[in-house]
Amino acid sequence: ELADTKYNLSKEIDGLKKELDDARRHRDEAEQNLSKAMAELNAKVAFLEGEKARALQLLQEERFKDLNNADDARKQANGASEALEKEIANHAETRHRAKVREEQLEMTNLAASQALAQADKRAQDERKLANDARAKAMDLEAKYNRL
């Protein structure tokens, strides 16, 4: 029965370790995906900021060239500016979602670590109980043999 308990605890510990490894792997993958997404979003923001600057420059040039076309250029610049603002808002939302996901992964990792620590504690307690039972059995056997 003790061997079964040890075996079951060992299986449980192995399962918890696998879950912890899986959680860590998922967290690492999520961090890599987040880093990649952040780099892509930062590149898009930089591109859009460049486009906005170019559009504003174009607007100024158009004002000097032809006042009739200045209104169209202004609309284009405003459109580019609005697109940039939307992309920046999307970028901020993505950062927020990534932060929330990172916190969720940290909580999952913490829970797995706690479960593993509890399993280790139970295994230690079971080993102590088994050792105590073995010592008591040996003591009783010695007393019986003396009789």
Coordinates of C-alpha atoms in Angstrom, one line a residue:
E1 CA 0.0 0.0 0.0
L2 CA 2.9 2.3 0.8
A3 CA 4.5 1.5 -2.6
D4 CA 1.1 2.3 -4.3
T5 CA 1.0 5.7 -2.4
K6 CA 4.5 6.5 -3.4
Y7 CA 3.8 5.5 -7.0
N8 CA 0.7 7.6 -7.1
L9 CA 2.4 10.6 -5.6
S10 CA 5.3 10.2 -8.0
K11 CA 2.8 10.1 -10.9
E12 CA 1.0 13.2 -9.5
I13 CA 4.3 15.0 -9.2
D14 CA 5.3 14.1 -12.7
G15 CA 2.0 15.3 -14.0
L16 CA 2.3 18.6 -12.1
K17 CA 5.8 19.0 -13.4
K18 CA 4.6 18.4 -17.0
E19 CA 1.8 20.9 -16.5
L20 CA 4.3 23.5 -15.2
D21 CA 6.6 22.8 -18.2
D22 CA 3.6 23.2 -20.5
A23 CA 2.6 26.5 -18.8
R24 CA 6.2 27.8 -19.1
R25 CA 6.3 26.8 -22.7
H26 CA 3.0 28.5 -23.4
R27 CA 4.2 31.6 -21.6
D28 CA 7.4 31.6 -23.6
E29 CA 5.5 31.2 -26.8
A30 CA 3.1 34.0 -25.9
E31 CA 6.0 36.3 -24.9
Q32 CA 7.7 35.5 -28.3
N33 CA 4.4 36.2 -30.1
L34 CA 3.9 39.4 -28.1
S35 CA 7.4 40.6 -28.9
K36 CA 6.9 39.9 -32.6
A37 CA 3.5 41.6 -32.6
M38 CA 4.9 44.6 -30.7
A39 CA 7.8 44.9 -33.1
E40 CA 5.4 44.8 -36.0
L41 CA 3.1 47.4 -34.4
N42 CA 6.0 49.7 -33.7
A43 CA 7.1 49.4 -37.3
K44 CA 3.6 50.3 -38.4
V45 CA 3.4 53.2 -36.1
A46 CA 6.8 54.5 -37.3
F47 CA 5.6 54.0 -40.9
L48 CA 2.4 55.8 -40.2
E49 CA 4.1 58.7 -38.4
G50 CA 6.4 59.1 -41.5
E51 CA 3.3 59.0 -43.7
K52 CA 1.6 61.6 -41.5
A53 CA 4.7 63.9 -41.7
R54 CA 4.8 63.4 -45.4
A55 CA 1.1 64.2 -45.7
L56 CA 1.5 67.3 -43.7
Q57 CA 4.5 68.3 -45.8
L58 CA 2.4 67.7 -48.9
L59 CA -0.4 69.8 -47.4
Q60 CA 2.0 72.8 -46.9
E61 CA 3.3 72.5 -50.5
E62 CA -0.2 72.3 -51.9
R63 CA -1.2 75.5 -50.1
F64 CA 1.6 77.3 -51.8
K65 CA 0.9 75.9 -55.2
D66 CA -2.8 76.1 -55.4
L67 CA -5.3 77.3 -52.9
N68 CA -8.0 75.4 -54.7
N69 CA -6.2 72.1 -54.1
A70 CA -5.3 72.9 -50.5
D71 CA -8.7 71.7 -49.3
D72 CA -8.2 68.2 -50.8
A73 CA -4.7 68.0 -49.4
R74 CA -6.0 69.0 -46.0
K75 CA -8.6 66.2 -46.2
Q76 CA -5.9 63.7 -47.1
A77 CA -3.7 64.9 -44.2
N78 CA -6.6 64.6 -41.8
G79 CA -7.4 61.2 -43.1
A80 CA -3.8 60.1 -42.6
S81 CA -3.8 61.7 -39.2
E82 CA -7.0 59.9 -38.3
A83 CA -5.6 56.6 -39.6
L84 CA -2.5 57.2 -37.4
E85 CA -4.6 57.9 -34.4
K86 CA -6.6 54.7 -35.0
E87 CA -3.5 52.7 -35.4
I88 CA -2.0 54.2 -32.2
A89 CA -5.2 53.3 -30.3
N90 CA -5.1 49.8 -31.7
H91 CA -1.5 49.5 -30.7
A92 CA -2.3 50.7 -27.1
E93 CA -5.2 48.1 -27.0
T94 CA -2.9 45.4 -28.2
R95 CA -0.3 46.3 -25.5
H96 CA -3.1 46.2 -22.9
R97 CA -4.3 42.8 -24.0
A98 CA -0.7 41.5 -24.1
K99 CA -0.1 42.8 -20.6
V100 CA -3.3 41.1 -19.3
R101 CA -2.3 37.8 -21.0
E102 CA 1.1 38.1 -19.5
E103 CA -0.4 38.5 -16.1
Q104 CA -2.7 35.5 -16.7
L105 CA 0.3 33.4 -17.7
E106 CA 2.1 34.5 -14.6
M107 CA -0.8 33.5 -12.4
T108 CA -1.0 30.1 -14.2
N109 CA 2.7 29.7 -13.6
L110 CA 2.3 30.6 -9.9
A111 CA -0.6 28.2 -9.5
A112 CA 1.4 25.4 -11.1
S113 CA 4.4 26.2 -8.9
Q114 CA 2.2 26.1 -5.8
A115 CA 0.7 22.9 -6.8
L116 CA 4.1 21.4 -7.4
A117 CA 5.2 22.6 -4.0
Q118 CA 2.2 21.1 -2.4
A119 CA 2.8 17.8 -4.1
D120 CA 6.4 17.8 -3.0
K121 CA 5.2 18.5 0.6
R122 CA 2.7 15.7 0.4
A123 CA 5.4 13.3 -0.9
Q124 CA 7.7 14.3 2.0
D125 CA 4.9 13.8 4.5
E126 CA 4.2 10.4 3.0
R127 CA 7.9 9.4 3.1
K128 CA 8.0 10.5 6.7
L129 CA 4.9 8.5 7.6
A130 CA 6.3 5.5 5.7
N131 CA 9.6 5.8 7.6
D132 CA 7.9 6.1 10.9
A133 CA 5.7 3.1 10.1
R134 CA 8.8 1.1 9.1
A135 CA 10.6 2.0 12.3
K136 CA 7.6 1.1 14.4
A137 CA 7.2 -2.2 12.6
M138 CA 10.9 -2.9 13.2
D139 CA 10.5 -2.0 16.9
L140 CA 7.5 -4.2 17.3
E141 CA 9.3 -7.1 15.5
A142 CA 12.3 -6.7 17.8
K143 CA 10.0 -6.7 20.9
Y144 CA 8.2 -9.8 19.5
N145 CA 11.5 -11.6 18.9
R146 CA 12.6 -10.9 22.4
L147 CA 9.5 -12.6 23.8

